[in-house]
């Protein structure tokens, strides 16, 4: 498995920005797909964005398209989620996860490594 540690969560006002980071370590994850998920109280965990570690293609959920972007820093073994124009409905615990699956793994069950999560709260 891959060890993942998220950082960067916090409180932000509507329309503001936050950048989440996910530091990865452990076994070789060059073939892994890195995803960001979020889970609001009483709701299921949902896919937000993803990127294959050794590639350039990215995936962004429709609910955050145009506002969130995902990127990776090879030198620091880190994946970032840049969140702009934030809305109250973005409030959730955000998780970084790694999947050994090929293609575009959307379902949480496709991921075998998870970070501890970081709280993001958007206030109006």
mmCIF file of C-alpha atoms in Angstrom:
data_model
loop_
_atom_site.group_PDB
_atom_site.id
_atom_site.type_symbol
_atom_site.label_atom_id
_atom_site.label_comp_id
_atom_site.label_asym_id
_atom_site.label_seq_id
_atom_site.Cartn_x
_atom_site.Cartn_y
_atom_site.Cartn_z
ATOM 1 C CA UNK A 1 0.000 0.000 0.000
ATOM 2 C CA UNK A 2 0.809 3.650 -0.305
ATOM 3 C CA UNK A 3 0.899 5.933 2.720
ATOM 4 C CA UNK A 4 -0.953 9.217 2.222
ATOM 5 C CA UNK A 5 -1.058 12.343 4.382
ATOM 6 C CA UNK A 6 -3.354 15.259 3.541
ATOM 7 C CA UNK A 7 -2.895 18.862 4.575
ATOM 8 C CA UNK A 8 -4.275 22.285 3.755
ATOM 9 C CA UNK A 9 -7.848 22.078 4.952
ATOM 10 C CA UNK A 10 -9.514 24.785 6.984
ATOM 11 C CA UNK A 11 -12.171 27.475 7.040
ATOM 12 C CA UNK A 12 -12.742 29.684 4.011
ATOM 13 C CA UNK A 13 -15.442 32.140 3.009
ATOM 14 C CA UNK A 14 -17.722 31.655 0.032
ATOM 15 C CA UNK A 15 -15.843 32.543 -3.128
ATOM 16 C CA UNK A 16 -12.467 31.919 -1.524
ATOM 17 C CA UNK A 17 -9.737 29.419 -2.323
ATOM 18 C CA UNK A 18 -7.870 26.593 -0.640
ATOM 19 C CA UNK A 19 -5.175 24.218 -1.806
ATOM 20 C CA UNK A 20 -5.069 20.714 -0.428
ATOM 21 C CA UNK A 21 -1.914 18.637 -0.563
ATOM 22 C CA UNK A 22 -1.424 14.881 -0.364
ATOM 23 C CA UNK A 23 2.054 13.581 0.390
ATOM 24 C CA UNK A 24 2.607 10.009 -0.778
ATOM 25 C CA UNK A 25 5.182 7.496 0.405
ATOM 26 C CA UNK A 26 5.692 3.758 0.642
ATOM 27 C CA UNK A 27 5.726 1.258 -2.155
ATOM 28 C CA UNK A 28 6.226 2.299 -5.754
ATOM 29 C CA UNK A 29 3.135 4.176 -6.822
ATOM 30 C CA UNK A 30 4.190 5.241 -10.294
ATOM 31 C CA UNK A 31 1.383 3.169 -11.827
ATOM 32 C CA UNK A 32 -1.241 4.293 -9.342
ATOM 33 C CA UNK A 33 -4.219 6.546 -9.932
ATOM 34 C CA UNK A 34 -4.448 9.323 -7.344
ATOM 35 C CA UNK A 35 -7.886 10.551 -6.413
ATOM 36 C CA UNK A 36 -9.480 13.176 -4.200
ATOM 37 C CA UNK A 37 -12.791 12.343 -2.585
ATOM 38 C CA UNK A 38 -15.035 14.211 -0.197
ATOM 39 C CA UNK A 39 -17.700 13.232 2.259
ATOM 40 C CA UNK A 40 -20.237 15.598 3.781
ATOM 41 C CA UNK A 41 -22.250 14.665 6.902
ATOM 42 C CA UNK A 42 -24.972 12.191 6.044
ATOM 43 C CA UNK A 43 -23.774 11.765 2.467
ATOM 44 C CA UNK A 44 -21.781 9.141 0.634
ATOM 45 C CA UNK A 45 -18.144 9.622 -0.224
ATOM 46 C CA UNK A 46 -17.887 11.098 -3.714
ATOM 47 C CA UNK A 47 -15.150 11.381 -6.307
ATOM 48 C CA UNK A 48 -13.912 14.948 -6.803
ATOM 49 C CA UNK A 49 -10.817 14.747 -9.001
ATOM 50 C CA UNK A 50 -8.134 12.328 -10.099
ATOM 51 C CA UNK A 51 -4.847 12.049 -11.925
ATOM 52 C CA UNK A 52 -2.664 9.138 -12.944
ATOM 53 C CA UNK A 53 0.703 9.473 -11.288
ATOM 54 C CA UNK A 54 2.677 8.668 -14.434
ATOM 55 C CA UNK A 55 0.564 10.481 -16.980
ATOM 56 C CA UNK A 56 -1.050 13.761 -17.843
ATOM 57 C CA UNK A 57 -4.751 13.021 -17.994
ATOM 58 C CA UNK A 58 -6.972 14.330 -15.247
ATOM 59 C CA UNK A 59 -10.594 13.876 -14.285
ATOM 60 C CA UNK A 60 -12.806 16.407 -12.541
ATOM 61 C CA UNK A 61 -16.313 15.825 -11.214
ATOM 62 C CA UNK A 62 -19.044 17.886 -12.876
ATOM 63 C CA UNK A 63 -19.948 19.450 -9.522
ATOM 64 C CA UNK A 64 -16.537 21.160 -9.276
ATOM 65 C CA UNK A 65 -15.528 21.472 -12.927
ATOM 66 C CA UNK A 66 -14.198 24.920 -13.731
ATOM 67 C CA UNK A 67 -13.444 25.591 -10.064
ATOM 68 C CA UNK A 68 -11.136 22.770 -8.910
ATOM 69 C CA UNK A 69 -7.946 21.517 -10.525
ATOM 70 C CA UNK A 70 -5.642 18.621 -9.670
ATOM 71 C CA UNK A 71 -1.899 18.486 -10.184
ATOM 72 C CA UNK A 72 1.128 16.554 -8.985
ATOM 73 C CA UNK A 73 4.658 17.414 -7.985
ATOM 74 C CA UNK A 74 7.027 14.565 -8.844
ATOM 75 C CA UNK A 75 9.915 16.030 -6.865
ATOM 76 C CA UNK A 76 7.875 16.116 -3.655
ATOM 77 C CA UNK A 77 5.713 13.029 -4.297
ATOM 78 C CA UNK A 78 2.706 15.245 -3.702
ATOM 79 C CA UNK A 79 -0.688 15.664 -5.331
ATOM 80 C CA UNK A 80 -2.512 18.970 -4.991
ATOM 81 C CA UNK A 81 -6.174 19.930 -5.229
ATOM 82 C CA UNK A 82 -6.630 23.630 -5.949
ATOM 83 C CA UNK A 83 -10.118 24.779 -5.005
ATOM 84 C CA UNK A 84 -11.345 28.173 -6.218
ATOM 85 C CA UNK A 85 -14.692 29.974 -6.114
ATOM 86 C CA UNK A 86 -15.714 27.794 -3.253
ATOM 87 C CA UNK A 87 -19.329 27.263 -2.278
ATOM 88 C CA UNK A 88 -21.029 26.180 0.914
ATOM 89 C CA UNK A 89 -21.775 22.810 -0.689
ATOM 90 C CA UNK A 90 -18.033 22.163 -0.889
ATOM 91 C CA UNK A 91 -17.990 21.758 2.882
ATOM 92 C CA UNK A 92 -16.849 18.213 3.641
ATOM 93 C CA UNK A 93 -13.981 16.052 4.802
ATOM 94 C CA UNK A 94 -11.615 15.653 1.879
ATOM 95 C CA UNK A 95 -9.642 12.458 1.393
ATOM 96 C CA UNK A 96 -6.702 11.592 -0.793
ATOM 97 C CA UNK A 97 -6.629 8.025 -2.100
ATOM 98 C CA UNK A 98 -4.550 5.765 -4.336
ATOM 99 C CA UNK A 99 -5.825 3.073 -6.683
ATOM 100 C CA UNK A 100 -3.859 0.356 -8.527
ATOM 101 C CA UNK A 101 -6.673 0.067 -11.100
ATOM 102 C CA UNK A 102 -6.261 0.953 -14.748
ATOM 103 C CA UNK A 103 -8.538 3.378 -16.530
ATOM 104 C CA UNK A 104 -10.573 5.861 -14.507
ATOM 105 C CA UNK A 105 -11.446 4.497 -11.063
ATOM 106 C CA UNK A 106 -14.375 6.483 -9.713
ATOM 107 C CA UNK A 107 -15.791 4.280 -6.985
ATOM 108 C CA UNK A 108 -14.159 4.417 -3.536
ATOM 109 C CA UNK A 109 -13.990 0.608 -3.546
ATOM 110 C CA UNK A 110 -11.353 0.836 -6.294
ATOM 111 C CA UNK A 111 -8.895 2.463 -3.906
ATOM 112 C CA UNK A 112 -6.705 0.524 -1.492
ATOM 113 C CA UNK A 113 -4.909 3.385 0.254
ATOM 114 C CA UNK A 114 -6.506 6.372 1.993
ATOM 115 C CA UNK A 115 -5.315 9.391 3.906
ATOM 116 C CA UNK A 116 -6.791 10.416 7.236
ATOM 117 C CA UNK A 117 -8.880 13.201 5.717
ATOM 118 C CA UNK A 118 -8.852 16.962 6.163
ATOM 119 C CA UNK A 119 -11.846 19.132 7.023
ATOM 120 C CA UNK A 120 -12.857 21.895 4.634
ATOM 121 C CA UNK A 121 -15.542 24.324 5.757
ATOM 122 C CA UNK A 122 -16.952 27.058 3.533
ATOM 123 C CA UNK A 123 -18.836 29.768 5.379
ATOM 124 C CA UNK A 124 -21.252 32.248 3.858
#
